């Protein structure tokens, strides 16, 4: 199995910054895509940022220019640097990863448990 563990959430004032991390572990042969979604109360889960194996990056429209995603492939870890945070960024942030599980010999799509980000004065 593949597990994702997130860290770095918390409470921050508007205009502040946070850095989220997500580390994947388990029977990983390869990871094709990693990234972040978020879900605010009463709203649908939305893409924040994602990376693919070809190093292409996609950002949600509401975070472009403020958030930066990066990956450390050697450590199967993805980061999300969030700057100029706004109250509307408040949500639970979920990490995801797509890849190949060498023990079960199947593709996997895994989610982290989520980390709360609250932007408030």
Short mmCIF file of C-alpha atoms in Angstrom, two decimals:
data_model
loop_
_atom_site.label_atom_id
_atom_site.label_comp_id
_atom_site.label_asym_id
_atom_site.label_seq_id
_atom_site.Cartn_x
_atom_site.Cartn_y
_atom_site.Cartn_z
CA UNK A 1 0.00 0.00 0.00
CA UNK A 2 0.94 3.62 -0.44
CA UNK A 3 0.48 6.18 2.30
CA UNK A 4 0.62 9.96 2.12
CA UNK A 5 1.38 12.06 5.18
CA UNK A 6 0.84 15.81 5.10
CA UNK A 7 2.24 18.45 7.40
CA UNK A 8 2.51 22.21 7.65
CA UNK A 9 -1.05 23.41 8.05
CA UNK A 10 -2.17 25.86 10.69
CA UNK A 11 -3.50 29.31 11.44
CA UNK A 12 -2.04 32.32 9.65
CA UNK A 13 -3.02 35.95 9.27
CA UNK A 14 -4.13 37.35 5.91
CA UNK A 15 -1.11 38.15 3.79
CA UNK A 16 0.98 35.52 5.54
CA UNK A 17 2.63 32.37 4.25
CA UNK A 18 2.57 28.66 4.92
CA UNK A 19 4.42 25.71 3.44
CA UNK A 20 2.73 22.34 3.18
CA UNK A 21 4.61 19.07 2.73
CA UNK A 22 3.38 15.64 1.70
CA UNK A 23 5.54 12.54 1.83
CA UNK A 24 4.58 9.31 0.11
CA UNK A 25 5.76 5.94 1.40
CA UNK A 26 5.11 2.27 0.84
CA UNK A 27 5.42 -0.01 -2.15
CA UNK A 28 6.05 2.76 -4.67
CA UNK A 29 7.66 1.82 -7.95
CA UNK A 30 7.03 5.17 -9.54
CA UNK A 31 4.98 8.31 -9.03
CA UNK A 32 3.52 9.96 -12.10
CA UNK A 33 1.59 12.81 -10.54
CA UNK A 34 1.45 14.53 -7.17
CA UNK A 35 -0.40 17.57 -6.04
CA UNK A 36 -2.93 19.25 -3.85
CA UNK A 37 -6.66 19.74 -3.69
CA UNK A 38 -8.60 21.67 -1.09
CA UNK A 39 -12.11 21.62 0.26
CA UNK A 40 -13.81 24.40 2.17
CA UNK A 41 -16.96 23.77 4.24
CA UNK A 42 -19.99 23.35 2.03
CA UNK A 43 -17.95 23.45 -1.15
CA UNK A 44 -16.64 20.91 -3.63
CA UNK A 45 -13.05 19.76 -3.58
CA UNK A 46 -11.01 21.84 -6.03
CA UNK A 47 -7.58 21.55 -7.57
CA UNK A 48 -4.97 23.79 -6.00
CA UNK A 49 -1.86 22.64 -7.86
CA UNK A 50 -0.59 19.49 -9.51
CA UNK A 51 2.57 18.14 -11.11
CA UNK A 52 3.03 15.39 -13.68
CA UNK A 53 5.90 13.07 -14.54
CA UNK A 54 6.86 15.31 -17.46
CA UNK A 55 7.26 18.16 -14.96
CA UNK A 56 4.21 19.99 -16.23
CA UNK A 57 2.42 22.02 -13.57
CA UNK A 58 -1.17 23.13 -13.27
CA UNK A 59 -2.59 25.67 -10.83
CA UNK A 60 -6.11 26.52 -9.88
CA UNK A 61 -7.09 29.96 -11.12
CA UNK A 62 -7.61 31.34 -7.62
CA UNK A 63 -4.03 30.59 -6.49
CA UNK A 64 -2.00 31.47 -9.59
CA UNK A 65 0.81 33.85 -8.75
CA UNK A 66 0.54 33.19 -5.02
CA UNK A 67 1.15 29.45 -4.59
CA UNK A 68 4.09 27.41 -5.84
CA UNK A 69 4.24 23.63 -6.06
CA UNK A 70 7.49 21.68 -6.13
CA UNK A 71 8.58 18.05 -5.90
CA UNK A 72 11.50 16.11 -4.53
CA UNK A 73 11.27 12.94 -6.58
CA UNK A 74 14.09 11.23 -4.67
CA UNK A 75 12.07 11.57 -1.47
CA UNK A 76 8.62 11.10 -3.04
CA UNK A 77 7.61 14.39 -1.51
CA UNK A 78 5.60 17.32 -2.80
CA UNK A 79 5.53 20.81 -1.34
CA UNK A 80 3.12 23.71 -1.59
CA UNK A 81 4.42 27.17 -0.80
CA UNK A 82 1.49 29.46 -0.12
CA UNK A 83 2.08 33.20 -0.06
CA UNK A 84 -0.23 36.19 0.22
CA UNK A 85 -2.83 34.03 1.88
CA UNK A 86 -6.43 35.20 1.92
CA UNK A 87 -9.35 34.22 4.16
CA UNK A 88 -10.90 32.45 1.16
CA UNK A 89 -7.90 30.09 1.12
CA UNK A 90 -9.23 28.59 4.35
CA UNK A 91 -9.87 24.90 3.71
CA UNK A 92 -8.67 21.39 4.36
CA UNK A 93 -5.82 20.70 1.97
CA UNK A 94 -5.43 17.18 0.64
CA UNK A 95 -2.36 15.73 -1.01
CA UNK A 96 -2.72 13.13 -3.78
CA UNK A 97 -0.38 10.87 -5.69
CA UNK A 98 -0.77 8.63 -8.74
CA UNK A 99 1.73 5.95 -9.58
CA UNK A 100 2.55 2.24 -9.69
CA UNK A 101 2.54 -0.11 -6.69
CA UNK A 102 5.23 -2.78 -7.22
CA UNK A 103 3.86 -5.21 -4.63
CA UNK A 104 0.25 -5.21 -5.70
CA UNK A 105 1.37 -4.64 -9.32
CA UNK A 106 -1.36 -2.12 -9.97
CA UNK A 107 -1.66 1.60 -10.49
CA UNK A 108 -2.50 3.47 -7.34
CA UNK A 109 -4.28 6.72 -6.60
CA UNK A 110 -3.82 7.74 -2.97
CA UNK A 111 -4.95 10.62 -0.80
CA UNK A 112 -3.55 12.06 2.37
CA UNK A 113 -5.65 12.59 5.48
CA UNK A 114 -5.85 16.34 4.96
CA UNK A 115 -4.38 19.28 6.82
CA UNK A 116 -6.33 22.34 7.94
CA UNK A 117 -5.30 25.77 6.74
CA UNK A 118 -7.06 28.70 8.37
CA UNK A 119 -6.45 32.27 7.27
CA UNK A 120 -7.87 34.72 9.77
CA UNK A 121 -6.94 37.80 11.73
#
